[in-house]
Tab-separated table of C-alpha atoms in Angstrom:
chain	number	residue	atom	x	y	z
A	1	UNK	CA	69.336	-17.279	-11.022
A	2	UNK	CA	68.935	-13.437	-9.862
A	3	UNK	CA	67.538	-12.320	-6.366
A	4	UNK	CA	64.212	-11.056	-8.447
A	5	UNK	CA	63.929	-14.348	-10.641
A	6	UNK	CA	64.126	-16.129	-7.489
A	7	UNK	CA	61.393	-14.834	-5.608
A	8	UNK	CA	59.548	-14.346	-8.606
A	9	UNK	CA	56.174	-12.533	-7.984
A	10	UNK	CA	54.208	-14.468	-10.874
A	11	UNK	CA	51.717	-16.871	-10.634
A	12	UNK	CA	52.912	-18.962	-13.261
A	13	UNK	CA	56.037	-19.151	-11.325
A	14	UNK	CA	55.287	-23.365	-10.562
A	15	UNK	CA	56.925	-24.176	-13.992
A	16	UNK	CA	60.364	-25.227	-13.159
A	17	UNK	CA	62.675	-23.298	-11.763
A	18	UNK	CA	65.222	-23.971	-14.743
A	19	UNK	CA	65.984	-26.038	-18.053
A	20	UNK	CA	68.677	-27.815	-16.745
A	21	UNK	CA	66.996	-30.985	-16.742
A	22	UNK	CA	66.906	-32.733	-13.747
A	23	UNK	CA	69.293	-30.689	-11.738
A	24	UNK	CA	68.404	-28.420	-8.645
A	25	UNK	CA	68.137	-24.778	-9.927
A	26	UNK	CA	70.954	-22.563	-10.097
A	27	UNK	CA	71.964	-21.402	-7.202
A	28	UNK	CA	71.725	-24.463	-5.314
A	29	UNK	CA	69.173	-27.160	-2.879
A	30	UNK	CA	65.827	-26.138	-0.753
A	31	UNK	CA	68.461	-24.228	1.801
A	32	UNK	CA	70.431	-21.979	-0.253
A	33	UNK	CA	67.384	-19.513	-1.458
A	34	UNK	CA	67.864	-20.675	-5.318
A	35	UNK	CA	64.124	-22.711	-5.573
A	36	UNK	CA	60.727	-21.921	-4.661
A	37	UNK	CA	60.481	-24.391	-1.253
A	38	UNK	CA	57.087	-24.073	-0.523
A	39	UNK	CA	55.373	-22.914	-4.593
A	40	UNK	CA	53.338	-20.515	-3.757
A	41	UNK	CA	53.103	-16.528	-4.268
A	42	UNK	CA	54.254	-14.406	-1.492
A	43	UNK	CA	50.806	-13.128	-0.976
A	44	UNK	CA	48.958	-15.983	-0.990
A	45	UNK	CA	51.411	-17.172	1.818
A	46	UNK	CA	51.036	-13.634	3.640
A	47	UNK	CA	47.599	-14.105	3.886
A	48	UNK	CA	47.478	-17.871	5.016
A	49	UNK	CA	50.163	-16.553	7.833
A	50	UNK	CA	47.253	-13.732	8.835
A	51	UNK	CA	44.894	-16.808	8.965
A	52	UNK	CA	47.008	-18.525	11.035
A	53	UNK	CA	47.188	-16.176	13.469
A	54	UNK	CA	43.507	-15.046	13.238
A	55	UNK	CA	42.550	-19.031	14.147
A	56	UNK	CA	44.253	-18.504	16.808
A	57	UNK	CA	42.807	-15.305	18.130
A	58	UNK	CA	39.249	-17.510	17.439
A	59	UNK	CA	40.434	-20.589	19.167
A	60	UNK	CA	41.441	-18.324	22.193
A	61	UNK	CA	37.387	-17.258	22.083
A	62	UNK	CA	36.026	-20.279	21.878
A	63	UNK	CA	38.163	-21.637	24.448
A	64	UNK	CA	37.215	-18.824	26.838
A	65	UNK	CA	33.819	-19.387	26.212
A	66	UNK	CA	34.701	-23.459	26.588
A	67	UNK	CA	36.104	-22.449	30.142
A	68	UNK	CA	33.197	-20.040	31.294
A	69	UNK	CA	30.631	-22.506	30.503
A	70	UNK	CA	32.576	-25.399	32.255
A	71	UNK	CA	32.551	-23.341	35.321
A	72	UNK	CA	29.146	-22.408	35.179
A	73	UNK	CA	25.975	-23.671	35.398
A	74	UNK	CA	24.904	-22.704	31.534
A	75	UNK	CA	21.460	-21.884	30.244
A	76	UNK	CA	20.558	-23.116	27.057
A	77	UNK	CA	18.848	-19.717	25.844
A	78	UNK	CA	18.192	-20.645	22.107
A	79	UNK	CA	14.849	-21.757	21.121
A	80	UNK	CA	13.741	-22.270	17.883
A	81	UNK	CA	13.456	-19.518	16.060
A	82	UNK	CA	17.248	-18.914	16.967
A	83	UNK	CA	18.627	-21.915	15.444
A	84	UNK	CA	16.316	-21.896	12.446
A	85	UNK	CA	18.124	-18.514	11.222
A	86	UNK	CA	21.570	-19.358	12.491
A	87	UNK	CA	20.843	-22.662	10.167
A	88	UNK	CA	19.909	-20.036	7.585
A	89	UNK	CA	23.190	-17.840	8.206
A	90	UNK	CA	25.232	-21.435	7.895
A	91	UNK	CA	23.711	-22.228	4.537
A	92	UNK	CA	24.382	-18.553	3.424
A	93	UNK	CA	27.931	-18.689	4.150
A	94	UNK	CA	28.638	-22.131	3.106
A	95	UNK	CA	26.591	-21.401	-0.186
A	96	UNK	CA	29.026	-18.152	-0.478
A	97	UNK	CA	32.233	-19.728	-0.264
A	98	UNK	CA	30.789	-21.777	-2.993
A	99	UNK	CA	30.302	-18.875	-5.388
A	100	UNK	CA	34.182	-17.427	-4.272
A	101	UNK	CA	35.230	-20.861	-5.641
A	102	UNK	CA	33.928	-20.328	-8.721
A	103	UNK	CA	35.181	-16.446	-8.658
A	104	UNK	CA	38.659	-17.754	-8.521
A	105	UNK	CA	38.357	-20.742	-11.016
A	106	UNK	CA	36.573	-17.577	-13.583
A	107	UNK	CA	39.460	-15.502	-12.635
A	108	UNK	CA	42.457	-18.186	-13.306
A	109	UNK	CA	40.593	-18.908	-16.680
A	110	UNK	CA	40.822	-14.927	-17.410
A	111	UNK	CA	37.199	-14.503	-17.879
A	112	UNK	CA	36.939	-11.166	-16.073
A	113	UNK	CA	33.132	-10.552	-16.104
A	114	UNK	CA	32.696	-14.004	-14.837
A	115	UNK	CA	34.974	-13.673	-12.040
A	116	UNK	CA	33.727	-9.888	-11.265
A	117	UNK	CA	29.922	-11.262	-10.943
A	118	UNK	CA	30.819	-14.206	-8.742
A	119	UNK	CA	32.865	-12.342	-6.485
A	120	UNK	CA	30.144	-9.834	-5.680
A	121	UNK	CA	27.364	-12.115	-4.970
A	122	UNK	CA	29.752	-13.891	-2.879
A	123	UNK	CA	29.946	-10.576	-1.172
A	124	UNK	CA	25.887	-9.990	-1.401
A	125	UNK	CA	25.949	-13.634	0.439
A	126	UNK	CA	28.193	-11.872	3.222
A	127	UNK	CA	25.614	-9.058	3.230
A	128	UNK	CA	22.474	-11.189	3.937
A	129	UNK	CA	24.681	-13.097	6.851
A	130	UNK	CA	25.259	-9.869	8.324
A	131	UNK	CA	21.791	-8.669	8.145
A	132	UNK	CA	20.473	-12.085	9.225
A	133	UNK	CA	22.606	-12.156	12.100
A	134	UNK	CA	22.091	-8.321	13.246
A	135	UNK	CA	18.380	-9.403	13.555
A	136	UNK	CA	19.446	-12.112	15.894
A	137	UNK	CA	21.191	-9.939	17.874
A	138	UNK	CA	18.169	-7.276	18.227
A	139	UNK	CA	16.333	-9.706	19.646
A	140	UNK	CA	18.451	-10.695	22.258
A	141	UNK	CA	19.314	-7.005	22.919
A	142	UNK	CA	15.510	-5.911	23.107
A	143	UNK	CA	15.154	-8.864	25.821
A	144	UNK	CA	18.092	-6.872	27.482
A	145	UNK	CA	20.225	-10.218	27.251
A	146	UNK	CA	23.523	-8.080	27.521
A	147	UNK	CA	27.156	-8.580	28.947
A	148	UNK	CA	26.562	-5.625	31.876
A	149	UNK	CA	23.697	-7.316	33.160
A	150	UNK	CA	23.572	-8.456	36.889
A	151	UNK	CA	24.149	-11.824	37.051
A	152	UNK	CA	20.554	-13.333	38.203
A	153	UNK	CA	18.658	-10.530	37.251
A	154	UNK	CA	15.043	-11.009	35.583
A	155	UNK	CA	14.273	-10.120	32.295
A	156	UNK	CA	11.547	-10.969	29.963
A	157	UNK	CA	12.724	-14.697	29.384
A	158	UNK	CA	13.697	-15.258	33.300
A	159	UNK	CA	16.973	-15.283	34.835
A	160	UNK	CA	20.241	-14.406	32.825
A	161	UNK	CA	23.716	-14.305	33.525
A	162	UNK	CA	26.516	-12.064	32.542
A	163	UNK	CA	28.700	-14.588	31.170
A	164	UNK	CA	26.809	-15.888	28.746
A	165	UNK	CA	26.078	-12.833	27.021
A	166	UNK	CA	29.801	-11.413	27.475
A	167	UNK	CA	31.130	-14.863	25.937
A	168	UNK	CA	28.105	-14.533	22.822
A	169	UNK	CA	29.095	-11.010	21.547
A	170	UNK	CA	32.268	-11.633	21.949
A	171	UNK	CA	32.936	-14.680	19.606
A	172	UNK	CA	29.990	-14.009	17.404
A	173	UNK	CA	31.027	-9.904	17.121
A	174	UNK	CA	34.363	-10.693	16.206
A	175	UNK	CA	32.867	-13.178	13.392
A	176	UNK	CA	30.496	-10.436	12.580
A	177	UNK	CA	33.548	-7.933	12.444
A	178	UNK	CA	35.422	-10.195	9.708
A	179	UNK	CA	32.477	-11.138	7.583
A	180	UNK	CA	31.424	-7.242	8.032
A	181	UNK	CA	35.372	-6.581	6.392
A	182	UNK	CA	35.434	-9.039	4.154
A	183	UNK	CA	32.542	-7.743	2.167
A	184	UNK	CA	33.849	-4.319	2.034
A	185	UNK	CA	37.226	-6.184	0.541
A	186	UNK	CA	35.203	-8.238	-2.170
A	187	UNK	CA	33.269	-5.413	-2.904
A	188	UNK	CA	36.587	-3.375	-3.489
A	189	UNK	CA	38.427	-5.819	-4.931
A	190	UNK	CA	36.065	-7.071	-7.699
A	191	UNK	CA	35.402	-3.142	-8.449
A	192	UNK	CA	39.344	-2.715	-8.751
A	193	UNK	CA	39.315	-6.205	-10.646
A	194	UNK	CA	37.186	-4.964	-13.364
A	195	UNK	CA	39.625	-1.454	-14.111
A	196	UNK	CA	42.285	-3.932	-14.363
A	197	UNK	CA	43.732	-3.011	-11.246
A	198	UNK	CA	44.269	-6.362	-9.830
A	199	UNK	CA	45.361	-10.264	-10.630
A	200	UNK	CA	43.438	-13.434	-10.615
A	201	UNK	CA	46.250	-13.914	-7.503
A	202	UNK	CA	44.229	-11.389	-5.607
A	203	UNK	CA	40.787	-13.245	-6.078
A	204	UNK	CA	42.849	-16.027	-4.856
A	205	UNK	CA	44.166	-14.584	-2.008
A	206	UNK	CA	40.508	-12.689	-0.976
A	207	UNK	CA	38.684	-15.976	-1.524
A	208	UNK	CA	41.529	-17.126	1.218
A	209	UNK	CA	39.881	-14.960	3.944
A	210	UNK	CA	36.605	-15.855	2.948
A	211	UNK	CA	36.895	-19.140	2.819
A	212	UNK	CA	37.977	-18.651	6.566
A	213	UNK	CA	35.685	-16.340	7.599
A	214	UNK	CA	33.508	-19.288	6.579
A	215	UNK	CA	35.247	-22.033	8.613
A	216	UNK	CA	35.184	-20.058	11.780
A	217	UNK	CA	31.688	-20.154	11.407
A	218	UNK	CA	31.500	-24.128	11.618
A	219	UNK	CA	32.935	-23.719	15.125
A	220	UNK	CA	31.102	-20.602	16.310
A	221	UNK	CA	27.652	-22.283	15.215
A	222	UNK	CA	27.577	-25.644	16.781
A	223	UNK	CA	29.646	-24.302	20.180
A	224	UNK	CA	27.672	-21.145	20.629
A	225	UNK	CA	24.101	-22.082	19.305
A	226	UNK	CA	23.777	-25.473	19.046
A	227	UNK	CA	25.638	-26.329	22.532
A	228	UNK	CA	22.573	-24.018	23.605
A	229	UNK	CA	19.929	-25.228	21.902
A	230	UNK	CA	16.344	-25.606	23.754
A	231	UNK	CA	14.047	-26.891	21.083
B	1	UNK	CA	36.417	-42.792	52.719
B	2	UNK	CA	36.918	-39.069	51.656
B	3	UNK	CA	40.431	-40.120	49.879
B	4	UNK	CA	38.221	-42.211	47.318
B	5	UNK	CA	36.245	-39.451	46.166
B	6	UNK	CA	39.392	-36.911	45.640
B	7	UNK	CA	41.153	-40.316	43.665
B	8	UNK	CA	38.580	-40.526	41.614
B	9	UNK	CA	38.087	-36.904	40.390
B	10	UNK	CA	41.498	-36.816	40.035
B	11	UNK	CA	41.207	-39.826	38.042
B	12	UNK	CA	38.158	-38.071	36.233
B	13	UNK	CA	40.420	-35.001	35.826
B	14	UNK	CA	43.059	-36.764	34.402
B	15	UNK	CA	40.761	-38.889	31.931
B	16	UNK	CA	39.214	-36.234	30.383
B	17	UNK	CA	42.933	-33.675	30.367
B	18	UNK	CA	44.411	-36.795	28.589
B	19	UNK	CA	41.399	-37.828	26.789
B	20	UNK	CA	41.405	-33.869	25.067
B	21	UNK	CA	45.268	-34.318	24.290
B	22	UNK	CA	44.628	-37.785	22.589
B	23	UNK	CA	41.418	-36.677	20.869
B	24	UNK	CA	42.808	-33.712	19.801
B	25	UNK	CA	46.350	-35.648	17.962
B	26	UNK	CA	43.768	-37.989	16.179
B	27	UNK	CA	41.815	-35.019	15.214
B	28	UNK	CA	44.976	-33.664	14.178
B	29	UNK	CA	45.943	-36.864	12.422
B	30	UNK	CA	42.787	-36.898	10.540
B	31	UNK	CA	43.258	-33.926	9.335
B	32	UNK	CA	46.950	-34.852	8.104
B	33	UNK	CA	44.843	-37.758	6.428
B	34	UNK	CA	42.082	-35.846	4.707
B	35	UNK	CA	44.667	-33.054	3.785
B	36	UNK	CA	47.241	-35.197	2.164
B	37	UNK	CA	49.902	-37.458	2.441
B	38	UNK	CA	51.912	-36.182	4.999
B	39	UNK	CA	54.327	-38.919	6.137
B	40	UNK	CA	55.412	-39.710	2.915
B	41	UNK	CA	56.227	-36.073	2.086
B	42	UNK	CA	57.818	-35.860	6.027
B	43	UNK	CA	60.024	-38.069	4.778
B	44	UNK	CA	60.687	-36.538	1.542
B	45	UNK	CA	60.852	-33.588	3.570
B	46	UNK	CA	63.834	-34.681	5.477
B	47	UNK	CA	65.347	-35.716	2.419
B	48	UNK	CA	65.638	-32.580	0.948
B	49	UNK	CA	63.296	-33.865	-1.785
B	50	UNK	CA	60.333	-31.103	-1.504
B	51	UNK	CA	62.687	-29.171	-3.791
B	52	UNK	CA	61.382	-30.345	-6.748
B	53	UNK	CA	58.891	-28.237	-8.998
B	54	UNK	CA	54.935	-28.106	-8.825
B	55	UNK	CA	54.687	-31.186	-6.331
B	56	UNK	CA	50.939	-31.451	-7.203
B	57	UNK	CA	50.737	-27.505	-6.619
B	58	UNK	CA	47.892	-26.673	-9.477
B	59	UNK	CA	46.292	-30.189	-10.406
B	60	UNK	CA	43.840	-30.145	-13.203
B	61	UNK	CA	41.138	-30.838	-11.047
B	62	UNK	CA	37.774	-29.756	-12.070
B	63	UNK	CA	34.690	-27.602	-10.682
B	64	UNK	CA	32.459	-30.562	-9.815
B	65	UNK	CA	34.841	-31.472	-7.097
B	66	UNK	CA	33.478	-28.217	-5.558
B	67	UNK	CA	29.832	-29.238	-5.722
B	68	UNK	CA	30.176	-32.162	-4.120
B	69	UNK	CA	32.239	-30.539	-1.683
B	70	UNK	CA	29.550	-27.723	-1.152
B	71	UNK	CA	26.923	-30.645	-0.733
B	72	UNK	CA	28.929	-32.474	1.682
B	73	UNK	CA	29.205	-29.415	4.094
B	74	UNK	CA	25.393	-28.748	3.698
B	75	UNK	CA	24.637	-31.928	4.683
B	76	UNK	CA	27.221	-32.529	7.520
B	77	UNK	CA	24.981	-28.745	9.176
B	78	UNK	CA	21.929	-30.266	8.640
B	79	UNK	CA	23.033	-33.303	10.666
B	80	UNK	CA	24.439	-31.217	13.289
B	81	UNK	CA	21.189	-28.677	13.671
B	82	UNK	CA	19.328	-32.531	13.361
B	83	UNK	CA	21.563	-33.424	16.611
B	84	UNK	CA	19.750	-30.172	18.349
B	85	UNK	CA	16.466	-31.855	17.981
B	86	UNK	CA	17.204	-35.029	19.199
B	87	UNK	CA	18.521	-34.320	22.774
B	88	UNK	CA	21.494	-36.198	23.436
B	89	UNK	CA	23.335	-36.000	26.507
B	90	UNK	CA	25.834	-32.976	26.642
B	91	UNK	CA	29.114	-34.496	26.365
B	92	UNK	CA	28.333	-37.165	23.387
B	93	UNK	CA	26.884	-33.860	21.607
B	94	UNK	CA	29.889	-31.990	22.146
B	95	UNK	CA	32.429	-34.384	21.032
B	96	UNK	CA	29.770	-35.511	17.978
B	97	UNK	CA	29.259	-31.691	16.865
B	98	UNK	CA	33.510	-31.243	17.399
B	99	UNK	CA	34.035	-34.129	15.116
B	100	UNK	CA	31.886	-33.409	12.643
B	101	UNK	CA	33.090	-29.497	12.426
B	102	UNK	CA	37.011	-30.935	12.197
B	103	UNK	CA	35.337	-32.836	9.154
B	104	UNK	CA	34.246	-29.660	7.729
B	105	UNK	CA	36.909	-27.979	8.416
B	106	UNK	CA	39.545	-30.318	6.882
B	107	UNK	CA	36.924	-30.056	3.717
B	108	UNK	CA	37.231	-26.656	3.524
B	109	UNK	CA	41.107	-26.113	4.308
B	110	UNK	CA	41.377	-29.272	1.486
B	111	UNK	CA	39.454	-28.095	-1.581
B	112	UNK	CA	38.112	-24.608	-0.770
B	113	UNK	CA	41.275	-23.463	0.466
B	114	UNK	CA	43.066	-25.038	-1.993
B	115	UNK	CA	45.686	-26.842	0.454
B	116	UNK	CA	45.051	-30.294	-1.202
B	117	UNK	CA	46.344	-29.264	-4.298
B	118	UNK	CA	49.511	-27.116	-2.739
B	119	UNK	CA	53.149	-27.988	-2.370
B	120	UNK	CA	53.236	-30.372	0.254
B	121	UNK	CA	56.135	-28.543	1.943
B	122	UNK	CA	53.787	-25.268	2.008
B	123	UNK	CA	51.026	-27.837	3.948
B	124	UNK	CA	53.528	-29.248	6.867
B	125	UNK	CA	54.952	-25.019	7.410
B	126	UNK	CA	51.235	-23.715	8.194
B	127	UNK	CA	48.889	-26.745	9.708
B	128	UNK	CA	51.103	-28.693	12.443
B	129	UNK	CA	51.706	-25.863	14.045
B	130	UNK	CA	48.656	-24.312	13.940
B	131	UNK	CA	46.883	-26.805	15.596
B	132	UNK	CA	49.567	-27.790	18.340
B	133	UNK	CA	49.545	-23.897	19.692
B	134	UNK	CA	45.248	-24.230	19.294
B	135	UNK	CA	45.199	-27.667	21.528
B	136	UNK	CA	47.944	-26.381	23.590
B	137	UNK	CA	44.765	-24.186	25.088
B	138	UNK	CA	43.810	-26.994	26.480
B	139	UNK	CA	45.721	-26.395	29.523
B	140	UNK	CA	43.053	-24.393	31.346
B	141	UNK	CA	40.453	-27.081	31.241
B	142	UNK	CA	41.120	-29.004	34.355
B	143	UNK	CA	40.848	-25.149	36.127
B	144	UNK	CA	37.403	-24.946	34.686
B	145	UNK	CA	36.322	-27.729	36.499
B	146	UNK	CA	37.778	-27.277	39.819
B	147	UNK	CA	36.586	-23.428	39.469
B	148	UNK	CA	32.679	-25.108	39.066
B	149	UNK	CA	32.991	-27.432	42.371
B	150	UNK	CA	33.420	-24.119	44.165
B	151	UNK	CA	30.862	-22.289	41.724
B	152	UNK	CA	27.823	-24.882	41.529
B	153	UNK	CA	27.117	-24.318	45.435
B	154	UNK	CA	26.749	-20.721	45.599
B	155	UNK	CA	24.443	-20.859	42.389
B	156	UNK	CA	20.638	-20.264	44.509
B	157	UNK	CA	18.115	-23.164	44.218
B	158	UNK	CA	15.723	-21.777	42.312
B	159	UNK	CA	17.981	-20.250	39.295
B	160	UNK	CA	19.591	-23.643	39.357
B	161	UNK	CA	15.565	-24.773	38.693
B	162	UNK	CA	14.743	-22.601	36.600
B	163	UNK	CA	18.392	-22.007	34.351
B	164	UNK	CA	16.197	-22.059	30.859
B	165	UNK	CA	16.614	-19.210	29.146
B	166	UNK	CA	13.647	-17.667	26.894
């Protein structure tokens, strides 16, 4: 088998390797480069080794925050009016991934339009979590709950510490950057989808991120807001 | 008498350092669980047996799978945002609100994600790993709480009253 049959840039590339029966492909076992060890296209594994890494850039927030808190004394600052719309922002971005789902089972069944329509309400879902969550942030900001603040300072809603404020933008900004990106990249890719300009692979590989996006989320929103929940 | 009370936040220290290691490899386990079969496919691994074509990579399975899915994860947030309104004491609603997120999470890397249906081989190169260099932040716990036994005294009395946010 040649160097480009090898690592073969095709989806359909699962089928077996060769039709010689039962033997290992040409060009030898798992180690000697001949077979497809791990099945899967080169982009889809590039993007699942940017996920890795970006879990751990996450975990290393939410362990900060962890940390802070533990060596704090922690006000639980989210009434609720707070935790009804981060619910809402939840259900949103759970109820998105469910529509990129269905983008890439339209796209691997070739119906373009399909796949097109699905991937930009999943990116119209992004949009309303964004917008949801930059009105939770105004309000905090208007009550002048920011990261620079003096620590025991009084502001409309009592006392407030730096801390808490520095740890909340942080891990929910960064969230806010990727969902923020990720839209622009549906929006993009189902527009370059449509011309023809890209593969059912690349709905695959974009519902990846989103689909992540999405489980960062599920640790953000119980650690951050419902940790801190005053109801 | 002092000697007792350092023994037994060491003790306390060490509980809770070893009870995050443990908790986190049967989180980790789980995961393996919900994920797939990994000790079979360990072995298989190690066998040089992975080689072979479309180990369950592309299943025929079908949409509904996804629903149910979708429902599940709704359902597990509404039990967590439920949690909020009951109050339970901190650390039972931490490790509660972890577990059920792992469970979501594992849902979400398994069907969403598609890692259920992958090679096997493609599962055991991205997860363990992972997950060992995530709990492997563990290690500044244990500073966290030594940092708040110096902390909690200089906090004034009457923030420490009146810590409660708008």
């Amino acid at each position: 088998m040649s160097e480009a049959a090898a690592t073969a840039d095709t989806a359909a590339a699962h089928a077996p390797a060769a039709s010689h029966g039962h033997a290992p492909a040409p060009g030898g076992n798992l180690w000697d480069g001949g077979v497809r060890p791990l099945g899967a296209h080169s982009k889809k594994f590039g993007m699942w080794l940017f996920i890795v890494s970006d879990s751990i850039t996450f975990a290393a927030l939410l362990f900060a925050y962890s940390y802070v808190r533990l060596s704090n004394v922690w006000p639980t600052p989210f009434h609720g009016h707070s935790i009804v719309t981060s619910t809402a922002m939840t259900f949103v971005l759970l109820s998105s991934s469910l529509t990129m789902v269905l983008a890439v089972d339209a796209a691997n069944k070739k119906l373009r339009d399909k796949a097109v329509l699905w991937t930009m309400l999943t990116a119209l879902g992004g949009l309303i979590f964004v917008v949801l969550h930059t009105m939770e942030w105004l309000g905090i900001i208007n009550d002048h709950l920011m990261p620079l603040i003096k620590a025991g300072e009084e502001t409309k809603s009592g006392w407030t510490m730096p801390m808490v404020w520095g740890t909340f933008f942080a891990a929910t900004g960064m969230h806010m950057l990727h969902v923020t990106v990720g839209v622009g990249y549906l929006v993009v890719l189902a527009l370059q989808y449509k011309n023809g300009k890209f593969k059912a692979i690349d709905i695959e590989v974009a519902g990846l991120y989103w689909h992540f996006v999405d489980l960062v989320w599920m640790f953000v929103f119980p650690l951050i807001y419902l940790m801190s929940a005053k109801i | 008498m002092e000697y007792v009370w350092y023994f037994l936040l060491f003790a306390v220290l060490a509980g809770v350092w070893f009870g995050l290691i443990v908790g986190g490899a049967a989180s980790w386990c789980a995961l393996c669980a919900i994920v797939g079969r990994a000790n079979k496919d360990i072995v298989a691994f190690l066998r040089g047996e992975l080689a072979k074509p479309s180990d369950g990579a592309h299943k025929d399975h079908g949409m509904a799978e996804n629903y149910v899915v979708w429902g599940a994860l709704l359902f597990f947030t509404l039990l967590e945002v439920g949690l909020a309104y009951i109050h339970l004491p901190l650390l039972i609603m931490l490790v509660t609100l972890l577990g059920l997120s792992l469970l979501k999470a594992a849902l979400i890397i398994g069907f969403f994600m598609h890692m259920k249906f992958e090679k096997r081989s493609f599962a055991i190169s991205i997860i363990p790993a992972t997950v060992v260099t995530i709990l492997l932040l563990n290690v500044i716990f244990p500073d966290g709480l030594r940092s708040n036994a110096f902390r909690e005294e200089n906090v004034p009395e009457e923030h420490a009253d009146s810590g409660e946010g708008h």
